[in-house]
Short mmCIF file of C-alpha atoms in Angstrom, two decimals:
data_model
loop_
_atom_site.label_atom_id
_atom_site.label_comp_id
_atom_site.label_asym_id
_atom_site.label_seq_id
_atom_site.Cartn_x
_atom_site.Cartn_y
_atom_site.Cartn_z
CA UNK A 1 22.18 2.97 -3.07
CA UNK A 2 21.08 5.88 -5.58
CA UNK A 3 17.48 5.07 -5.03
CA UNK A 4 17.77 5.16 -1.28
CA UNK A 5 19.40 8.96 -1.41
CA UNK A 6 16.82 9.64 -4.08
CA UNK A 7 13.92 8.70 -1.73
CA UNK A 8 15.70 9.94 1.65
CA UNK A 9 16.03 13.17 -0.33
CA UNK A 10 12.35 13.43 -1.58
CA UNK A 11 11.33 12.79 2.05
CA UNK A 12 13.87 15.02 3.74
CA UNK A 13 12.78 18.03 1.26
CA UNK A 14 9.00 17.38 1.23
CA UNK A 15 8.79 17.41 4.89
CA UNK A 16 10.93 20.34 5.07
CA UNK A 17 8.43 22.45 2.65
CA UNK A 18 5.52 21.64 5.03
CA UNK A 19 6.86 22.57 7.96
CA UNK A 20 8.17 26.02 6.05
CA UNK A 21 4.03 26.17 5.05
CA UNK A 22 3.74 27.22 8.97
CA UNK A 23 6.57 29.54 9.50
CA UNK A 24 4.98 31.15 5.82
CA UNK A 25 1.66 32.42 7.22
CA UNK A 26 4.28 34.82 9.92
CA UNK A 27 6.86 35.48 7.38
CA UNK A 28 7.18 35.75 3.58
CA UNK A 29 10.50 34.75 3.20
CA UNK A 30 9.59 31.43 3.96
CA UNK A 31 8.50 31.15 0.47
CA UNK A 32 11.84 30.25 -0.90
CA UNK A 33 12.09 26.54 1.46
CA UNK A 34 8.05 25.78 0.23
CA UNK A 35 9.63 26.17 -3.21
CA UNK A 36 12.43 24.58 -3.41
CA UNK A 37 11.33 22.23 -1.22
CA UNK A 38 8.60 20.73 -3.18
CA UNK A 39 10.32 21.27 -6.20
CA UNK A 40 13.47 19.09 -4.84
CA UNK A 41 11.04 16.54 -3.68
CA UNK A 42 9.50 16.33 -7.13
CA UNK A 43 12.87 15.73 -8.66
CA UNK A 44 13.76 13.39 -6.63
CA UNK A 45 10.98 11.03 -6.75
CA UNK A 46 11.63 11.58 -11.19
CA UNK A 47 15.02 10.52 -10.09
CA UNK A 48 14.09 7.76 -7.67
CA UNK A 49 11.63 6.80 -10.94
CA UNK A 50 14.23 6.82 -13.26
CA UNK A 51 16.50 4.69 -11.65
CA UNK A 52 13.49 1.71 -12.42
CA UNK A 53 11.98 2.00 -8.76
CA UNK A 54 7.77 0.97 -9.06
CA UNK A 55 5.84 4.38 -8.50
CA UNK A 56 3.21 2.43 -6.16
CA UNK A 57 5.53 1.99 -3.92
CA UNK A 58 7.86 5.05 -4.55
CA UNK A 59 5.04 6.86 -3.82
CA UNK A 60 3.36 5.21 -0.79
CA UNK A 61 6.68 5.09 1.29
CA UNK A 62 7.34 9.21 0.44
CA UNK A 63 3.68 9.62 1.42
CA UNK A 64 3.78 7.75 4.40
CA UNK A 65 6.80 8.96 5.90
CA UNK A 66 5.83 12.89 4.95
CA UNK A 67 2.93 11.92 6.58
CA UNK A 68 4.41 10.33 10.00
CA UNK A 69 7.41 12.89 10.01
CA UNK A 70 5.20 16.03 9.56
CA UNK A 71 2.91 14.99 12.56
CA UNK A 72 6.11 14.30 14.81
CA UNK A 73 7.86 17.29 13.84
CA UNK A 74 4.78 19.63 14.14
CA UNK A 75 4.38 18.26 17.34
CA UNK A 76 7.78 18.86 18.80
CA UNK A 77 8.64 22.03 16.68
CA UNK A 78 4.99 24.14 16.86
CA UNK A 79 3.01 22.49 19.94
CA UNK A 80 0.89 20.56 17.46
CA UNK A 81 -1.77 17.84 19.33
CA UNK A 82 -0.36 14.54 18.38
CA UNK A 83 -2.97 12.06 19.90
CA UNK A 84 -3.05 7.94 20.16
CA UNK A 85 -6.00 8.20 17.56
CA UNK A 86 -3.52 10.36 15.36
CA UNK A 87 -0.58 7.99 15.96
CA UNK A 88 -2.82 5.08 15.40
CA UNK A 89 -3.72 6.64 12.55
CA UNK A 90 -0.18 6.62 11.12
CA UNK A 91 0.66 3.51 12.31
CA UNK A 92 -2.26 2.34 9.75
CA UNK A 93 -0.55 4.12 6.82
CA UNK A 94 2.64 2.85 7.54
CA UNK A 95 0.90 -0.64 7.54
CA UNK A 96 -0.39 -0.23 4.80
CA UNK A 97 2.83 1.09 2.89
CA UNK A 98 4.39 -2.15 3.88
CA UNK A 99 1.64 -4.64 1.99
CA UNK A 100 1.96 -2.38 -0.91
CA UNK A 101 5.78 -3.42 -0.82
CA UNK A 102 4.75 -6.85 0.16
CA UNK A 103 2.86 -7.03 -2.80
CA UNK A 104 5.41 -5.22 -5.37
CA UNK A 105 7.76 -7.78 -3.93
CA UNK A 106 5.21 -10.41 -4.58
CA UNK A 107 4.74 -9.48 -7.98
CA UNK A 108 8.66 -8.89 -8.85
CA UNK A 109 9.39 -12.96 -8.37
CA UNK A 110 6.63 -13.90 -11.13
CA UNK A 111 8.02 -14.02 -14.83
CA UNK A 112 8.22 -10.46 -16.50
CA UNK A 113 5.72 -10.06 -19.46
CA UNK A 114 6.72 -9.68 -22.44
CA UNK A 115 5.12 -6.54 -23.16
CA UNK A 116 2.06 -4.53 -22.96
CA UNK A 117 0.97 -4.70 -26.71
CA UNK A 118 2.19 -8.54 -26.85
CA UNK A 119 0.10 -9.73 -23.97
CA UNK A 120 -3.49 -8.00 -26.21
CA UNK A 121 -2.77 -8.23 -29.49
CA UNK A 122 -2.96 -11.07 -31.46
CA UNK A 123 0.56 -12.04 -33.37
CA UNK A 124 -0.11 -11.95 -37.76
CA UNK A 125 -1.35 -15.32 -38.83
CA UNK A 126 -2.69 -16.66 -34.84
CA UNK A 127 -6.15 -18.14 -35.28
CA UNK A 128 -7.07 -18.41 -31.86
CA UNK A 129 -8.95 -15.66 -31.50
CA UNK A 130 -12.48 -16.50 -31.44
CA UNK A 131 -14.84 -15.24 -34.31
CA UNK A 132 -17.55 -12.01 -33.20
#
């Protein structure tokens, strides 16, 4: 459930920066929300890592849905041209978030390795390695 918040919150704060971005060029103050906004989303998705969740996918979902939620919201909020190409366009992101999960998913079911410097080096004594 923590990862969920984690990600919802990264999203939620990320998008919220951006938008600020637009209401910055009118009005200084704005600067706070583009701070703390990014800077929440950053913690979040340390947070989100922390709690053991892949960063390929972490990533890809709180990219996508920045992505898709930005060109909604700038739509409805500042007149912003959202167009079938554009919403193709995010469809195609989206897609592609989801075979990145498929694949995470994928990968989670096959036997975990043992380790990164077990799988390349050779154990003390193992004598099949083949001479140079």
């Amino acid at each position: 459930m923590a990862k969920w918040l984690y990600l919802v919150g990264a999203i939620v704060l990320e998008v919220s920066a951006t938008l600020a971005l637009r209401q910055l060029v009118d009005h200084a103050g704005w600067i706070v929300l583009v701070v703390v906004g990014y800077g929440g989303a950053f913690l979040c998705l340390a947070l989100l890592l922390r709690t053991g969740a892949p960063i390929g996918l972490s990533y890809g979902v709180w990219a996508a849905s920045g992505v898709a939620l930005t060109a909604v919201l700038a739509a409805v909020l500042y007149g912003d041209p959202l167009t079938w190409l554009m919403s193709l366009g995010i469809a195609i992101v989206i897609g592609g978030v989801l075979l990145v999960e498929m694949g995470a998913s994928t990968h989670s079911r096959q036997a975990p390795p043992t380790g990164p410097i077990a799988t390349v080096a050779a154990t003390p004594g193992d004598t099949t390695e083949e001479p140079r």
